[in-house]
Each structure stands twice: as C-alpha cells, then as structure tokens.
C-alpha cells in the first residue's frame, strides 16, 4: 500500500506548508523590526518589541523545520540553492543572529539600548531583503549541470531580485504595521495605521511590476499563465481582493481585519508563485521527483515529522492564545 | 596569493563548530545536574537545593540560548560549503540531521518552557519531570549528531549506487563501529564540563563567602561526581583509542607521531613532527609505552604514517599536540578529583585557598580538552571527509571560490565575536550577582516571554547590580 503513496508529494506539501508558515509568522515580527527606526518614540519601541517577544523564536522554528525537511526529503534543492545563494544565505543568517541577540539583550540594556535597536532593525532589514532576493532568484532559475550549481557568486543578485527584495521589505513592513495596529492602542496604533496605506501602495506597485516582468524573464512561466489554465487567475484576483480589504479595514479602523487580509495577500501571492513553477523545485531543470531522496529515507523521516508537526502547531496556537490581546506600555517583558 | 576554497571551508567549519560545541557540551552536563538538583529539592525540601537549582537554571538558560543561536549556521554550511558531500550522502545525513532538529523541537515545545518558567504553574513533580525530559532530550540530540559524525569516521550499513549513499541497514549505519565509544566519551566529557564549571563557580563563591551552605553542597557533590567520572573517562578514552586503531590506523599514527610501522613503539611525551621529512625532531619518549597502551602488549605493532602515501596523511602536528593537550588536561582533572577526596579530611576542601583557586582556574579546562579532542578526531581524519570514501577536496561545493569562502569566514568570525562577547559578558554579570532570592520568576506576569534568556533578570549594562552579599545566608 505504501508503494502507491507518492512520498515526494507528501513531502512537497509539508515543506510548502512550512515555508508559508514561516513567511507569515516571521514576516510580521521581521516587519516590526523594519518599522523600528520610524517609531514615534522609545516607549513605542518597547511596546512593539513586547508584542512579538514571546512568539518570535517559535516563528523561526518553521525556518529550521523547512531547512531540515529539505535536506532530508529534497536534498538536491538544498545542495543547489545553498551554493547558488551563498552570500545571500550568509547575509540572512547574520541578520537573523543579530536580531535574535538583540531580542535577548535589548530588554536588559540601559545605555547600550540604542546599539541593540540598530542590531534589531538592521538585522531585520538585511534578513528580509535577502529572503526577498531569494524569491526573485528562484523565479529566474539556476544554472546547473549534472545536478551541480555551475553559476557565479552574484547570479542571484539581479535588478529583478533587487526588486523582489524591496518588495519583501514593503510586504513584511506591511505585515508588521497591521500587526502593530492590531496589538496596540492610542498613539502607537494611530501611527501604525497611518503607515498601512502607504506600504500597501508600495507592495501593490512591486506586485504589478513583478507580474508584468516575470513572463518576459521566463517562457515556461508565461505559458503556464497564458495557456489554458484560466482557473489560476483566481489567485491574483483573490490577492487583489485582500488588498482592497486591507484598505477598507484601515479606513473603518478595524483591529484584526487588515492583519488577516495582509496574510491573505501573502498566501495567494505565494500560491501564485508555486503554480508558476510547479512541478519544478529547482527551476528550470529539476522537478520535485528529480530532487527527492531515496523513498526509504523520506519514509524514515516522515514518521518523526508527522509526530512533531501537530505538537508544534499546538504549542504555537497555545502561545498565541496566552499572549492574546493588546500590549500596553510598561507591562509584560522587561 | 591563491585562496584555496577547500582549506578556507575547512577553517570556516572548524571555527563555527568549535565555537558552537562549547555550549552544548556544557548544557548537556548541566541539564542532568539541574534534574538532580530539582530531584533533591522534591525529596528533601531543603531551600539550599532550591537556591542552587534556580541559580544554575539561569546559567543554563543563557548558555542554551547561545548554543541555539550559534548552531543555526551549521545546518546551512553543509549545503553552502560542502554541497557535493551533502548530495552524495543525503539519504543518510539528511534524515539524521532532521531528526536532531525534530528532537530539539520536541524539547523546546514541551519541556524547556516548563523547566525555565513553569515552577509556579505546575507541581514540583511535574517540574522535575520536565527537567528530566530536558536532560534526556539533550542526550537524544547529541545521539543523532554523534552518530552522524561517527558514520563519517567509520561508515557502515550503506552501499554506493551511482555515486549516492543508499542506506541498507539503518541499525548498522546509526550504530556504526565508532559510535558507542564516541558517544560514551562525549557524554562523560559533558559531565566533566558541567562538574568542573559547577566546582569552579562554587569555589569562587566560597572564596568570597557567598551563600556558603549551598555552595559547599554544590562543591561536594560535584567533586564526588568528578572522582568517578575523571578515571572513567580515561578508561573510555583508552577503549576509544583501541577502536580507532582498528578502524582508522593512520589517525592513531598521527596521534602518536609514529612515522614507521613498528613493534615496541615508545610513547612520545614531546616531539616536533616534520610532515615534509616524515620524521620527528627532539623526541622524548617512554620506551614501549605506546605499544602497551594501544595493543596492551609492550611489543605490539603500531601502524605508521608512512603506511599510506604522503597525500593521505593528516596534518600531523595539530593531531599530535591536540592529543597531548587533551590527555594532559585529563590527567590534571584526575589529580584535582583525587585532591578533592584527600582534602575532605577536616573539611579542608572548603577552606584550602590553593585548592579553591585551582578549581577556579580549572573551569576552562574541560572546554579546552573537549576542543582539543575534537581537533584530534576531525583533523586526524583528513584528507578524508568520509573515511576511506570521500575526500574533503571531492566534498567541497564546486562553484565555491576562495574569496567567497574567505568573505563568509571573516563574516562569521565578526558575527560570533559579537554574540560571544555579549553572551559571556552577560553570563559574567549573572554569576557575579550570585544566588539572589526572588529573582527567578514573577508568577503573576503571564505576558512574560517563554524564551531562554528571559529566565534571568540581571541587567545588561548599568552599575545597579548588587555585589554578592558577604555570606548573607549561612
């Protein structure tokens, strides 16, 4: 019976789920870091950081789970993407590390606080840009021969990937702003709400340019969208619907709706990206079946992962429940 | 100058893994110690155990946090710098490394939070259970990592098909020939590390008269542990060496600085190995001792480095001297453990300033010994990445250029320098503050973050901290 199960498809679903969980969840706490330098005052920064402090490292566990799943289930993705994105990966890790220790030490610092502010905002910006550039590099595809990356050190850094990097900065900042607007009140909430529309316009601008640009970069993506699969046009339509909801929600001063709609915007854009490249996981040459590890290895790992994912989901849901509601000045983490 | 990506990648991995390894080797030992302290607390209800447990939980939290931060990089380095290795071995290495992550997750999700923040929210027994599970989890984590490393030293349970490793027996691959010895050696090393750090910090507190009651208990129990663990480590180390002789003879030859295969080989106390000339200078040795130790026969045959061609020999001087540093520190540790026993007469163990100052200095010794030991086993494997199967040069990422590797090497050194300085500086402040009652957790504060370092409330940078009160408790 197991022989009929396509383990590679199951694994593709698990990893795709892990990636979007990571993007949505680490997205808003990276976004909070991006907005840090523009916050009205130091107290607002305290509140903003308090709003994500209890959950951010749980959010990043999804990145590690995704990475570990990749080397276990689709090693070819791991061994081509990491060499191809070598310097970008370093920047992302350096950014995440600085951000991580800033979380730990800023709360305990007094005169050194401004340095940890810089580490937090700078680390968030570098990590976000690197992640956005990875998306751009992924759409472009990778130069390979005999299952080995053969391109140069800066192939990933092109005008297109810079654009997607900037788009990611705007997108995560939008997630961060809607999060802050949901979790705070008073002048901090008003400030965050004021940012939402501007950031949304920036995101939409990048969204439009990337959508128009992509078909020219890549013939297979163009065929996918302009061939006969009309149903997939639902995805960008739903994404734009979410954008409209964000604008409407902010205007009506809704607390939760803009944040949820921003998540929707990310989810539908992400699905659109998956559809563009399916079933290639290392575009343009290798499909998910080419990239898979041996079935016995995929099965060996699947047992443990299926056991742990529900626990991680439960733990995540529980910690969000515990830390629900508004964050106020001078309470919480110190 | 020509930049060699293989050499720079080795340097980079060595730097990252050395930096990272000092944290888990400590937390594995300390986690078991915490479980013991909370167990004693549940059993006796003595508040001294409580103060010790709370203080060492804070230290544990900080070191654990630094270990997590520094460990993330390695999960990516296998792909960035060693992609040919990762690709060829992915069917084995992939699930093994993933299982380590899965284990760590399970730990973090379930029990770490309860251990660090749950004392007022769960019953003491449930809390003790969480502490035991965290201790167990650190061992399971180490299990996967050490099994993977051992497989690279003594590969088993696999076959090569089209240049790819395919596992034929998970049991044989996971429990490969060198794994049981390496695991035991490392587990004991973790206990020694935890033991010497607790001894060193307790000794320092006793010298300053801080919380004498609790710190005497801590010093005494750690010294009992060390009395058994230090000689046990020497015995396990001997078994490990004999296992290495069987499976990796060239590594043993480098450890002994033995160039020619011979019978009745002396144990070199000092020598200056000459890789080019394939000989040693300035040898001082004990006749027949190396043969005796390795083969348990004074005239036993010890393999030589010249058994293999020059390009298959590891860098001898690193292996040779690292081995001597490790063994030398091991002997010193045994001496301290025995001295601790002798000084118990008349409680001199708590008062002898030379002994206490010595223990303070010995705090760093297990970290140096563990690092040196890993240098022996990793450098001694060169030029192989998987012993006898794949060389380091074959394993490196083909598209990697020397300057790329150099850029990230410098980058990681800078990043880790900041992490390390901030972490150790802060740890120093926590230790200087000592065991203060009521500093551990605020019960009512539900919005408290559930993260390792929030287990400590010591401020990072101002002068408001209280110096340890002179003997405030005894």
Short mmCIF file of N, CA, C and O in Angstrom, two decimals, chain A residues 2 21 39-40 43 45 60 71 117 128 131 142 152-153 176 178-179 181 196 224 228 274 277 302 318 322 324 328 332:
data_model
loop_
_atom_site.label_atom_id
_atom_site.label_comp_id
_atom_site.label_asym_id
_atom_site.label_seq_id
_atom_site.Cartn_x
_atom_site.Cartn_y
_atom_site.Cartn_z
N UNK A 2 1.95 1.18 0.77
CA UNK A 2 2.85 2.33 0.82
C UNK A 2 3.43 2.63 -0.54
O UNK A 2 3.73 3.78 -0.87
N UNK A 21 4.14 29.04 6.48
CA UNK A 21 4.03 29.33 7.91
C UNK A 21 5.16 30.26 8.34
O UNK A 21 4.96 31.22 9.09
N UNK A 39 9.58 54.46 14.52
CA UNK A 39 8.61 54.51 15.61
C UNK A 39 8.60 55.89 16.25
O UNK A 39 9.63 56.57 16.28
N UNK A 40 7.44 56.33 16.78
CA UNK A 40 7.34 57.68 17.33
C UNK A 40 8.30 57.92 18.50
O UNK A 40 8.87 59.01 18.61
N UNK A 43 9.31 54.50 23.91
CA UNK A 43 8.27 53.70 24.57
C UNK A 43 7.49 52.87 23.55
O UNK A 43 7.12 51.72 23.80
N UNK A 45 8.72 51.74 20.88
CA UNK A 45 9.60 50.61 20.51
C UNK A 45 9.49 49.49 21.54
O UNK A 45 9.45 48.31 21.20
N UNK A 60 10.46 31.38 14.15
CA UNK A 60 11.64 31.00 13.36
C UNK A 60 11.88 29.50 13.34
O UNK A 60 12.64 29.01 12.51
N UNK A 71 16.81 19.06 3.40
CA UNK A 71 17.97 18.18 3.23
C UNK A 71 17.55 16.73 3.38
O UNK A 71 18.12 15.84 2.75
N UNK A 117 18.99 48.51 19.39
CA UNK A 117 17.97 48.96 18.42
C UNK A 117 18.50 48.84 17.00
O UNK A 117 17.81 48.38 16.09
N UNK A 128 15.32 40.31 5.73
CA UNK A 128 14.14 40.43 4.87
C UNK A 128 14.54 40.62 3.42
O UNK A 128 14.01 39.96 2.52
N UNK A 131 15.77 37.42 1.94
CA UNK A 131 14.70 36.47 1.65
C UNK A 131 13.93 36.87 0.39
O UNK A 131 13.58 36.01 -0.44
N UNK A 142 18.15 28.58 -11.90
CA UNK A 142 19.55 28.41 -11.54
C UNK A 142 20.30 27.67 -12.64
O UNK A 142 19.78 26.74 -13.24
N UNK A 152 27.68 31.76 -11.05
CA UNK A 152 28.62 32.57 -10.29
C UNK A 152 28.09 32.97 -8.93
O UNK A 152 26.96 32.62 -8.56
N UNK A 153 28.91 33.76 -8.21
CA UNK A 153 28.58 34.13 -6.84
C UNK A 153 27.44 35.15 -6.78
O UNK A 153 26.72 35.23 -5.79
N UNK A 176 4.03 43.90 9.46
CA UNK A 176 4.40 44.44 10.76
C UNK A 176 3.47 45.56 11.19
O UNK A 176 3.03 45.62 12.34
N UNK A 178 0.32 46.19 10.21
CA UNK A 178 -1.02 45.73 10.55
C UNK A 178 -1.00 44.97 11.86
O UNK A 178 -1.96 45.00 12.63
N UNK A 179 0.11 44.26 12.13
CA UNK A 179 0.26 43.57 13.43
C UNK A 179 0.27 44.59 14.57
O UNK A 179 -0.45 44.44 15.56
N UNK A 181 -0.82 47.62 14.57
CA UNK A 181 -2.13 48.27 14.68
C UNK A 181 -3.12 47.37 15.41
O UNK A 181 -3.99 47.85 16.15
N UNK A 196 -0.12 51.97 7.00
CA UNK A 196 -0.62 50.80 6.26
C UNK A 196 -0.88 51.12 4.79
O UNK A 196 -0.42 50.40 3.90
N UNK A 224 2.51 28.92 -18.64
CA UNK A 224 1.64 28.46 -17.55
C UNK A 224 0.46 29.42 -17.37
O UNK A 224 -0.68 29.01 -17.23
N UNK A 228 -3.95 27.64 -20.86
CA UNK A 228 -5.37 27.32 -20.81
C UNK A 228 -5.86 27.11 -19.39
O UNK A 228 -6.97 26.68 -19.16
N UNK A 274 3.91 29.28 -6.57
CA UNK A 274 4.02 27.82 -6.66
C UNK A 274 3.46 27.32 -7.98
O UNK A 274 4.05 26.47 -8.64
N UNK A 277 5.68 27.70 -11.10
CA UNK A 277 6.85 26.85 -11.26
C UNK A 277 6.57 25.36 -11.13
O UNK A 277 7.44 24.54 -11.37
N UNK A 302 9.67 10.85 7.64
CA UNK A 302 8.26 11.25 7.69
C UNK A 302 7.62 10.85 9.02
O UNK A 302 6.82 11.61 9.58
N UNK A 318 -1.16 27.60 21.33
CA UNK A 318 -1.26 27.86 22.77
C UNK A 318 -0.54 29.15 23.14
O UNK A 318 -1.05 29.98 23.89
N UNK A 322 -2.11 32.45 24.87
CA UNK A 322 -1.66 33.01 26.15
C UNK A 322 -1.35 34.50 26.00
O UNK A 322 -1.66 35.30 26.88
N UNK A 324 -2.54 36.68 23.87
CA UNK A 324 -3.53 37.38 23.05
C UNK A 324 -3.82 38.77 23.65
O UNK A 324 -3.43 39.07 24.79
N UNK A 328 0.27 46.76 26.37
CA UNK A 328 0.27 48.13 26.86
C UNK A 328 1.64 48.52 27.36
O UNK A 328 2.48 47.68 27.63
N UNK A 332 4.40 43.45 30.77
CA UNK A 332 4.97 42.35 30.01
C UNK A 332 6.45 42.23 30.23
O UNK A 332 6.96 42.46 31.31
#
